[in-house]
Short mmCIF file of N, CA and C in Angstrom, two decimals:
data_model
loop_
_atom_site.label_atom_id
_atom_site.label_comp_id
_atom_site.label_asym_id
_atom_site.label_seq_id
_atom_site.Cartn_x
_atom_site.Cartn_y
_atom_site.Cartn_z
N UNK A 30 11.55 10.76 -26.39
CA UNK A 30 12.27 11.19 -27.56
C UNK A 30 12.33 10.09 -28.61
N UNK A 31 11.94 8.88 -28.22
CA UNK A 31 11.93 7.80 -29.19
C UNK A 31 10.49 7.41 -29.51
N UNK A 32 10.33 6.64 -30.58
CA UNK A 32 8.99 6.18 -30.95
C UNK A 32 8.40 5.31 -29.84
N UNK A 33 9.24 4.42 -29.28
CA UNK A 33 8.76 3.53 -28.23
C UNK A 33 8.36 4.32 -26.99
N UNK A 34 9.15 5.32 -26.64
CA UNK A 34 8.80 6.18 -25.51
C UNK A 34 7.48 6.91 -25.73
N UNK A 35 7.28 7.36 -26.97
CA UNK A 35 6.01 8.03 -27.30
C UNK A 35 4.85 7.05 -27.18
N UNK A 36 5.05 5.81 -27.64
CA UNK A 36 3.99 4.82 -27.55
C UNK A 36 3.67 4.49 -26.09
N UNK A 37 4.69 4.34 -25.26
CA UNK A 37 4.46 4.07 -23.83
C UNK A 37 3.73 5.23 -23.17
N UNK A 38 4.11 6.44 -23.52
CA UNK A 38 3.44 7.63 -22.98
C UNK A 38 1.98 7.65 -23.41
N UNK A 39 1.74 7.31 -24.66
CA UNK A 39 0.37 7.30 -25.18
C UNK A 39 -0.46 6.21 -24.48
N UNK A 40 0.13 5.05 -24.27
CA UNK A 40 -0.57 3.97 -23.57
C UNK A 40 -0.91 4.38 -22.15
N UNK A 41 0.02 5.05 -21.49
CA UNK A 41 -0.21 5.48 -20.12
C UNK A 41 -1.27 6.55 -19.99
N UNK A 42 -1.33 7.45 -20.95
CA UNK A 42 -2.29 8.56 -20.86
C UNK A 42 -3.66 8.20 -21.39
N UNK A 43 -3.70 7.42 -22.49
CA UNK A 43 -5.00 7.09 -23.08
C UNK A 43 -4.87 5.78 -23.87
N UNK A 44 -5.07 4.64 -23.19
CA UNK A 44 -4.91 3.36 -23.87
C UNK A 44 -5.86 3.17 -25.06
N UNK A 45 -7.04 3.72 -24.97
CA UNK A 45 -8.01 3.57 -26.07
C UNK A 45 -7.50 4.29 -27.32
N UNK A 46 -6.98 5.49 -27.16
CA UNK A 46 -6.44 6.23 -28.31
C UNK A 46 -5.22 5.51 -28.88
N UNK A 47 -4.40 4.95 -27.99
CA UNK A 47 -3.22 4.21 -28.47
C UNK A 47 -3.65 2.99 -29.28
N UNK A 48 -4.69 2.31 -28.84
CA UNK A 48 -5.19 1.15 -29.57
C UNK A 48 -5.70 1.57 -30.95
N UNK A 49 -6.41 2.71 -31.00
CA UNK A 49 -6.93 3.20 -32.29
C UNK A 49 -5.80 3.61 -33.23
N UNK A 50 -4.66 4.02 -32.67
CA UNK A 50 -3.50 4.40 -33.48
C UNK A 50 -2.76 3.17 -34.00
N UNK A 51 -3.13 2.00 -33.51
CA UNK A 51 -2.47 0.78 -33.96
C UNK A 51 -1.31 0.35 -33.09
N UNK A 52 -1.21 0.92 -31.89
CA UNK A 52 -0.14 0.57 -30.97
C UNK A 52 -0.51 -0.73 -30.26
N UNK A 53 0.42 -1.67 -30.23
CA UNK A 53 0.19 -2.94 -29.53
C UNK A 53 0.42 -2.71 -28.04
N UNK A 54 -0.67 -2.63 -27.29
CA UNK A 54 -0.57 -2.30 -25.87
C UNK A 54 0.10 -3.43 -25.10
N UNK A 55 -0.35 -4.66 -25.30
CA UNK A 55 0.22 -5.80 -24.56
C UNK A 55 1.71 -5.95 -24.84
N UNK A 56 2.09 -5.82 -26.10
CA UNK A 56 3.50 -5.97 -26.47
C UNK A 56 4.36 -4.91 -25.79
N UNK A 57 3.91 -3.67 -25.81
CA UNK A 57 4.68 -2.59 -25.21
C UNK A 57 4.76 -2.73 -23.69
N UNK A 58 3.68 -3.17 -23.06
CA UNK A 58 3.71 -3.36 -21.61
C UNK A 58 4.68 -4.47 -21.24
N UNK A 59 4.64 -5.58 -21.98
CA UNK A 59 5.55 -6.69 -21.70
C UNK A 59 7.00 -6.25 -21.92
N UNK A 60 7.26 -5.53 -22.99
CA UNK A 60 8.63 -5.05 -23.25
C UNK A 60 9.10 -4.10 -22.15
N UNK A 61 8.22 -3.20 -21.70
CA UNK A 61 8.59 -2.28 -20.63
C UNK A 61 8.87 -3.03 -19.34
N UNK A 62 8.07 -4.06 -19.05
CA UNK A 62 8.31 -4.85 -17.84
C UNK A 62 9.62 -5.63 -17.94
N UNK A 63 9.89 -6.20 -19.11
CA UNK A 63 11.14 -6.93 -19.30
C UNK A 63 12.35 -6.00 -19.14
N UNK A 64 12.27 -4.82 -19.73
CA UNK A 64 13.37 -3.87 -19.63
C UNK A 64 13.57 -3.41 -18.19
N UNK A 65 12.48 -3.09 -17.49
CA UNK A 65 12.62 -2.64 -16.11
C UNK A 65 13.13 -3.77 -15.22
N UNK A 66 12.70 -5.01 -15.47
CA UNK A 66 13.21 -6.14 -14.71
C UNK A 66 14.69 -6.36 -14.95
N UNK A 67 15.12 -6.19 -16.21
CA UNK A 67 16.54 -6.34 -16.53
C UNK A 67 17.37 -5.26 -15.85
N UNK A 68 16.87 -4.04 -15.84
CA UNK A 68 17.59 -2.94 -15.19
C UNK A 68 17.68 -3.19 -13.68
N UNK A 69 16.58 -3.65 -13.09
CA UNK A 69 16.59 -3.96 -11.65
C UNK A 69 17.55 -5.11 -11.34
N UNK A 70 17.55 -6.13 -12.19
CA UNK A 70 18.48 -7.24 -12.00
C UNK A 70 19.92 -6.80 -12.10
N UNK A 71 20.20 -5.93 -13.05
CA UNK A 71 21.55 -5.40 -13.21
C UNK A 71 21.95 -4.58 -11.99
N UNK A 72 21.04 -3.74 -11.51
CA UNK A 72 21.33 -2.94 -10.32
C UNK A 72 21.56 -3.83 -9.11
N UNK A 73 20.75 -4.87 -8.96
CA UNK A 73 20.91 -5.79 -7.84
C UNK A 73 22.23 -6.54 -7.90
N UNK A 74 22.62 -6.96 -9.10
CA UNK A 74 23.89 -7.68 -9.23
C UNK A 74 25.07 -6.76 -8.96
N UNK A 75 24.95 -5.50 -9.36
CA UNK A 75 26.02 -4.54 -9.08
C UNK A 75 26.11 -4.27 -7.58
N UNK A 76 24.96 -4.18 -6.92
CA UNK A 76 24.94 -3.97 -5.48
C UNK A 76 25.58 -5.15 -4.75
N UNK A 77 25.24 -6.36 -5.17
CA UNK A 77 25.80 -7.56 -4.55
C UNK A 77 27.30 -7.63 -4.80
N UNK A 78 27.72 -7.35 -6.02
CA UNK A 78 29.13 -7.42 -6.35
C UNK A 78 29.94 -6.35 -5.63
N UNK A 79 29.35 -5.19 -5.41
CA UNK A 79 30.08 -4.10 -4.77
C UNK A 79 30.23 -4.31 -3.27
N UNK A 80 29.22 -4.89 -2.63
CA UNK A 80 29.25 -5.01 -1.17
C UNK A 80 29.97 -6.27 -0.72
N UNK A 81 29.51 -7.43 -1.17
CA UNK A 81 30.04 -8.68 -0.65
C UNK A 81 30.96 -9.39 -1.64
N UNK A 82 30.99 -8.97 -2.86
CA UNK A 82 31.77 -9.59 -3.94
C UNK A 82 31.33 -11.02 -4.22
N UNK A 83 30.22 -11.43 -3.65
CA UNK A 83 29.64 -12.74 -3.91
C UNK A 83 28.20 -12.74 -3.41
N UNK A 84 27.43 -13.72 -3.84
CA UNK A 84 26.05 -13.84 -3.41
C UNK A 84 26.02 -14.51 -2.04
N UNK A 85 25.48 -13.82 -1.07
CA UNK A 85 25.41 -14.36 0.28
C UNK A 85 23.95 -14.52 0.71
N UNK A 86 23.75 -15.35 1.70
CA UNK A 86 22.40 -15.57 2.20
C UNK A 86 21.90 -14.29 2.86
N UNK A 87 20.67 -13.93 2.55
CA UNK A 87 20.07 -12.75 3.17
C UNK A 87 20.49 -11.44 2.55
N UNK A 88 21.09 -11.46 1.37
CA UNK A 88 21.55 -10.23 0.74
C UNK A 88 20.38 -9.37 0.27
N UNK A 89 19.22 -9.99 0.05
CA UNK A 89 18.08 -9.23 -0.47
C UNK A 89 17.39 -8.40 0.59
N UNK A 90 17.50 -8.74 1.83
CA UNK A 90 16.86 -7.96 2.89
C UNK A 90 15.39 -8.28 3.05
N UNK A 91 14.80 -9.05 2.14
CA UNK A 91 13.40 -9.42 2.24
C UNK A 91 12.44 -8.28 1.97
N UNK A 92 12.87 -7.29 1.21
CA UNK A 92 12.02 -6.12 0.97
C UNK A 92 11.09 -6.27 -0.22
N UNK A 93 11.26 -7.32 -1.01
CA UNK A 93 10.43 -7.49 -2.20
C UNK A 93 8.96 -7.67 -1.87
N UNK A 94 8.67 -8.60 -0.96
CA UNK A 94 7.28 -8.84 -0.61
C UNK A 94 6.70 -7.67 0.17
N UNK A 95 7.52 -7.02 0.97
CA UNK A 95 7.05 -5.83 1.68
C UNK A 95 6.68 -4.74 0.69
N UNK A 96 7.47 -4.59 -0.36
CA UNK A 96 7.17 -3.60 -1.39
C UNK A 96 5.87 -3.91 -2.12
N UNK A 97 5.63 -5.20 -2.37
CA UNK A 97 4.37 -5.59 -3.02
C UNK A 97 3.19 -5.25 -2.12
N UNK A 98 3.33 -5.54 -0.83
CA UNK A 98 2.25 -5.24 0.12
C UNK A 98 2.00 -3.74 0.20
N UNK A 99 3.07 -2.96 0.22
CA UNK A 99 2.94 -1.50 0.29
C UNK A 99 2.24 -0.98 -0.96
N UNK A 100 2.65 -1.46 -2.14
CA UNK A 100 2.01 -1.02 -3.38
C UNK A 100 0.53 -1.39 -3.40
N UNK A 101 0.20 -2.58 -2.90
CA UNK A 101 -1.20 -3.01 -2.86
C UNK A 101 -2.01 -2.15 -1.89
N UNK A 102 -1.44 -1.90 -0.71
CA UNK A 102 -2.15 -1.08 0.28
C UNK A 102 -2.37 0.34 -0.23
N UNK A 103 -1.43 0.83 -1.03
CA UNK A 103 -1.54 2.20 -1.55
C UNK A 103 -2.39 2.26 -2.81
N UNK A 104 -2.92 1.15 -3.26
CA UNK A 104 -3.74 1.15 -4.46
C UNK A 104 -2.95 1.48 -5.71
N UNK A 105 -1.67 1.11 -5.74
CA UNK A 105 -0.76 1.38 -6.85
C UNK A 105 -0.60 2.87 -7.14
N UNK A 106 -0.81 3.69 -6.14
CA UNK A 106 -0.64 5.14 -6.26
C UNK A 106 0.76 5.48 -5.73
N UNK A 107 1.63 6.09 -6.56
CA UNK A 107 3.00 6.36 -6.13
C UNK A 107 3.09 7.27 -4.90
N UNK A 108 2.23 8.27 -4.82
CA UNK A 108 2.29 9.18 -3.68
C UNK A 108 1.77 8.52 -2.41
N UNK A 109 0.72 7.73 -2.54
CA UNK A 109 0.20 7.00 -1.39
C UNK A 109 1.20 5.94 -0.94
N UNK A 110 2.00 5.42 -1.88
CA UNK A 110 3.01 4.42 -1.53
C UNK A 110 4.03 4.98 -0.55
N UNK A 111 4.36 6.26 -0.71
CA UNK A 111 5.32 6.89 0.20
C UNK A 111 4.76 6.91 1.62
N UNK A 112 3.51 7.30 1.75
CA UNK A 112 2.87 7.38 3.07
C UNK A 112 2.76 5.98 3.68
N UNK A 113 2.30 5.02 2.88
CA UNK A 113 2.15 3.65 3.39
C UNK A 113 3.51 3.06 3.75
N UNK A 114 4.54 3.37 2.97
CA UNK A 114 5.88 2.86 3.27
C UNK A 114 6.39 3.42 4.60
N UNK A 115 6.12 4.69 4.86
CA UNK A 115 6.53 5.28 6.14
C UNK A 115 5.78 4.63 7.29
N UNK A 116 4.48 4.38 7.11
CA UNK A 116 3.69 3.72 8.15
C UNK A 116 4.21 2.31 8.39
N UNK A 117 4.50 1.56 7.32
CA UNK A 117 5.02 0.20 7.48
C UNK A 117 6.40 0.20 8.12
N UNK A 118 7.23 1.19 7.78
CA UNK A 118 8.54 1.29 8.40
C UNK A 118 8.41 1.58 9.89
N UNK A 119 7.47 2.46 10.24
CA UNK A 119 7.23 2.75 11.66
C UNK A 119 6.72 1.52 12.38
N UNK A 120 5.86 0.76 11.73
CA UNK A 120 5.34 -0.47 12.32
C UNK A 120 6.45 -1.49 12.53
N UNK A 121 7.31 -1.65 11.54
CA UNK A 121 8.42 -2.59 11.65
C UNK A 121 9.41 -2.16 12.73
N UNK A 122 9.76 -0.88 12.74
CA UNK A 122 10.69 -0.37 13.74
C UNK A 122 10.09 -0.46 15.14
N UNK A 123 8.82 -0.10 15.24
CA UNK A 123 8.15 -0.18 16.54
C UNK A 123 8.07 -1.61 17.05
N UNK A 124 7.83 -2.55 16.13
CA UNK A 124 7.79 -3.96 16.53
C UNK A 124 9.16 -4.41 17.02
N UNK A 125 10.21 -3.95 16.36
CA UNK A 125 11.56 -4.30 16.80
C UNK A 125 11.87 -3.74 18.17
N UNK A 126 11.47 -2.50 18.41
CA UNK A 126 11.70 -1.90 19.72
C UNK A 126 10.87 -2.59 20.80
N UNK A 127 9.66 -2.99 20.44
CA UNK A 127 8.79 -3.70 21.38
C UNK A 127 9.39 -5.05 21.74
N UNK A 128 9.98 -5.72 20.77
CA UNK A 128 10.63 -7.00 21.03
C UNK A 128 11.78 -6.84 22.01
N UNK A 129 12.57 -5.78 21.82
CA UNK A 129 13.71 -5.55 22.70
C UNK A 129 13.25 -5.18 24.10
N UNK A 130 12.31 -4.25 24.18
CA UNK A 130 11.86 -3.75 25.48
C UNK A 130 11.15 -4.82 26.30
N UNK A 131 10.33 -5.63 25.65
CA UNK A 131 9.53 -6.61 26.38
C UNK A 131 10.09 -8.03 26.29
N UNK A 132 11.26 -8.16 25.65
CA UNK A 132 11.92 -9.45 25.49
C UNK A 132 11.00 -10.49 24.84
N UNK A 133 10.39 -10.07 23.75
CA UNK A 133 9.50 -10.94 22.99
C UNK A 133 10.28 -11.64 21.89
N UNK A 134 9.78 -12.77 21.38
CA UNK A 134 10.47 -13.43 20.27
C UNK A 134 10.39 -12.59 18.99
N UNK A 135 11.31 -12.88 18.06
CA UNK A 135 11.37 -12.13 16.81
C UNK A 135 10.09 -12.21 16.00
N UNK A 136 9.40 -13.31 16.08
CA UNK A 136 8.20 -13.51 15.27
C UNK A 136 7.06 -12.58 15.66
N UNK A 137 7.14 -11.93 16.80
CA UNK A 137 6.07 -11.03 17.23
C UNK A 137 5.94 -9.82 16.31
N UNK A 138 7.04 -9.42 15.68
CA UNK A 138 6.96 -8.32 14.72
C UNK A 138 6.11 -8.70 13.52
N UNK A 139 6.28 -9.93 13.05
CA UNK A 139 5.47 -10.41 11.93
C UNK A 139 4.01 -10.56 12.35
N UNK A 140 3.78 -10.98 13.59
CA UNK A 140 2.41 -11.11 14.09
C UNK A 140 1.75 -9.73 14.13
N UNK A 141 2.48 -8.72 14.58
CA UNK A 141 1.95 -7.36 14.65
C UNK A 141 1.60 -6.85 13.25
N UNK A 142 2.47 -7.10 12.28
CA UNK A 142 2.17 -6.69 10.91
C UNK A 142 0.95 -7.44 10.38
N UNK A 143 0.85 -8.72 10.72
CA UNK A 143 -0.31 -9.50 10.30
C UNK A 143 -1.60 -8.97 10.88
N UNK A 144 -1.55 -8.51 12.14
CA UNK A 144 -2.74 -7.96 12.76
C UNK A 144 -3.21 -6.68 12.07
N UNK A 145 -2.30 -5.99 11.42
CA UNK A 145 -2.67 -4.79 10.66
C UNK A 145 -3.13 -5.17 9.25
N UNK A 146 -2.42 -6.11 8.61
CA UNK A 146 -2.68 -6.42 7.21
C UNK A 146 -3.92 -7.29 6.98
N UNK A 147 -4.19 -8.23 7.86
CA UNK A 147 -5.33 -9.14 7.65
C UNK A 147 -6.65 -8.39 7.62
N UNK A 148 -6.93 -7.47 8.55
CA UNK A 148 -8.19 -6.72 8.42
C UNK A 148 -8.27 -5.88 7.14
N UNK A 149 -7.14 -5.34 6.70
CA UNK A 149 -7.14 -4.59 5.44
C UNK A 149 -7.48 -5.49 4.26
N UNK A 150 -6.89 -6.68 4.25
CA UNK A 150 -7.18 -7.63 3.18
C UNK A 150 -8.64 -8.05 3.22
N UNK A 151 -9.14 -8.37 4.40
CA UNK A 151 -10.54 -8.78 4.53
C UNK A 151 -11.47 -7.65 4.11
N UNK A 152 -11.14 -6.42 4.49
CA UNK A 152 -11.96 -5.28 4.09
C UNK A 152 -11.98 -5.08 2.59
N UNK A 153 -10.84 -5.29 1.94
CA UNK A 153 -10.80 -5.11 0.49
C UNK A 153 -11.58 -6.20 -0.22
N UNK A 154 -11.63 -7.37 0.35
CA UNK A 154 -12.43 -8.44 -0.26
C UNK A 154 -13.89 -8.05 -0.28
N UNK A 155 -14.37 -7.48 0.83
CA UNK A 155 -15.78 -7.12 0.91
C UNK A 155 -16.11 -5.87 0.10
N UNK A 156 -15.16 -4.97 -0.08
CA UNK A 156 -15.45 -3.75 -0.84
C UNK A 156 -15.29 -3.94 -2.34
N UNK A 157 -14.41 -4.84 -2.77
CA UNK A 157 -14.14 -5.01 -4.20
C UNK A 157 -14.92 -6.15 -4.84
N UNK A 158 -15.46 -7.04 -4.05
CA UNK A 158 -16.17 -8.19 -4.60
C UNK A 158 -17.54 -8.29 -3.98
N UNK A 159 -18.49 -8.67 -4.80
CA UNK A 159 -19.83 -8.90 -4.28
C UNK A 159 -19.92 -10.37 -3.86
N UNK A 160 -20.30 -10.57 -2.64
CA UNK A 160 -20.47 -11.93 -2.14
C UNK A 160 -21.95 -12.25 -2.09
N UNK A 161 -22.30 -13.39 -2.62
CA UNK A 161 -23.70 -13.81 -2.62
C UNK A 161 -23.86 -14.99 -1.69
N UNK A 162 -24.84 -14.91 -0.83
CA UNK A 162 -25.15 -16.03 0.05
C UNK A 162 -26.16 -16.93 -0.66
N UNK A 163 -25.86 -18.19 -0.69
CA UNK A 163 -26.74 -19.15 -1.34
C UNK A 163 -27.46 -19.93 -0.24
N UNK A 164 -28.76 -19.82 -0.24
CA UNK A 164 -29.55 -20.55 0.75
C UNK A 164 -30.04 -21.84 0.12
N UNK A 165 -29.83 -22.92 0.84
CA UNK A 165 -30.31 -24.21 0.36
C UNK A 165 -31.74 -24.39 0.84
N UNK A 166 -32.55 -24.85 -0.07
CA UNK A 166 -33.95 -25.08 0.28
C UNK A 166 -34.09 -26.43 0.98
N UNK A 167 -35.01 -26.48 1.90
CA UNK A 167 -35.27 -27.73 2.62
C UNK A 167 -35.91 -28.74 1.68
N UNK A 168 -35.54 -29.97 1.84
CA UNK A 168 -36.09 -31.03 0.98
C UNK A 168 -37.37 -31.58 1.55
#
């Protein structure tokens, strides 16, 4: 309903047309990121203030990096993110249950996640980048 909202919509649907219209794509993206970061910061501060009334250690839950990994695994697709998040939650919960049942150390859950994530990362390196082997000639 606002000019800025229209510009963001135009950038999202067709960046080339937005550029031809004279819309500053980089400026609008940075402003949108700043605004969303500010809203998230405000929500986080309200959550902290409502629950503990002060900043305590471990209040974040450590979900930020997990969210980044989920978004990367889903290819930044919102619908795929839901599926990947459920799979990661099952993996985390299963690792916790495995630790309890087999009396394993807490770090085994992270090892299990690493065993899933490292092959995915390695696979994406080979699919997204061309690797060239350089052979050295004998002297």
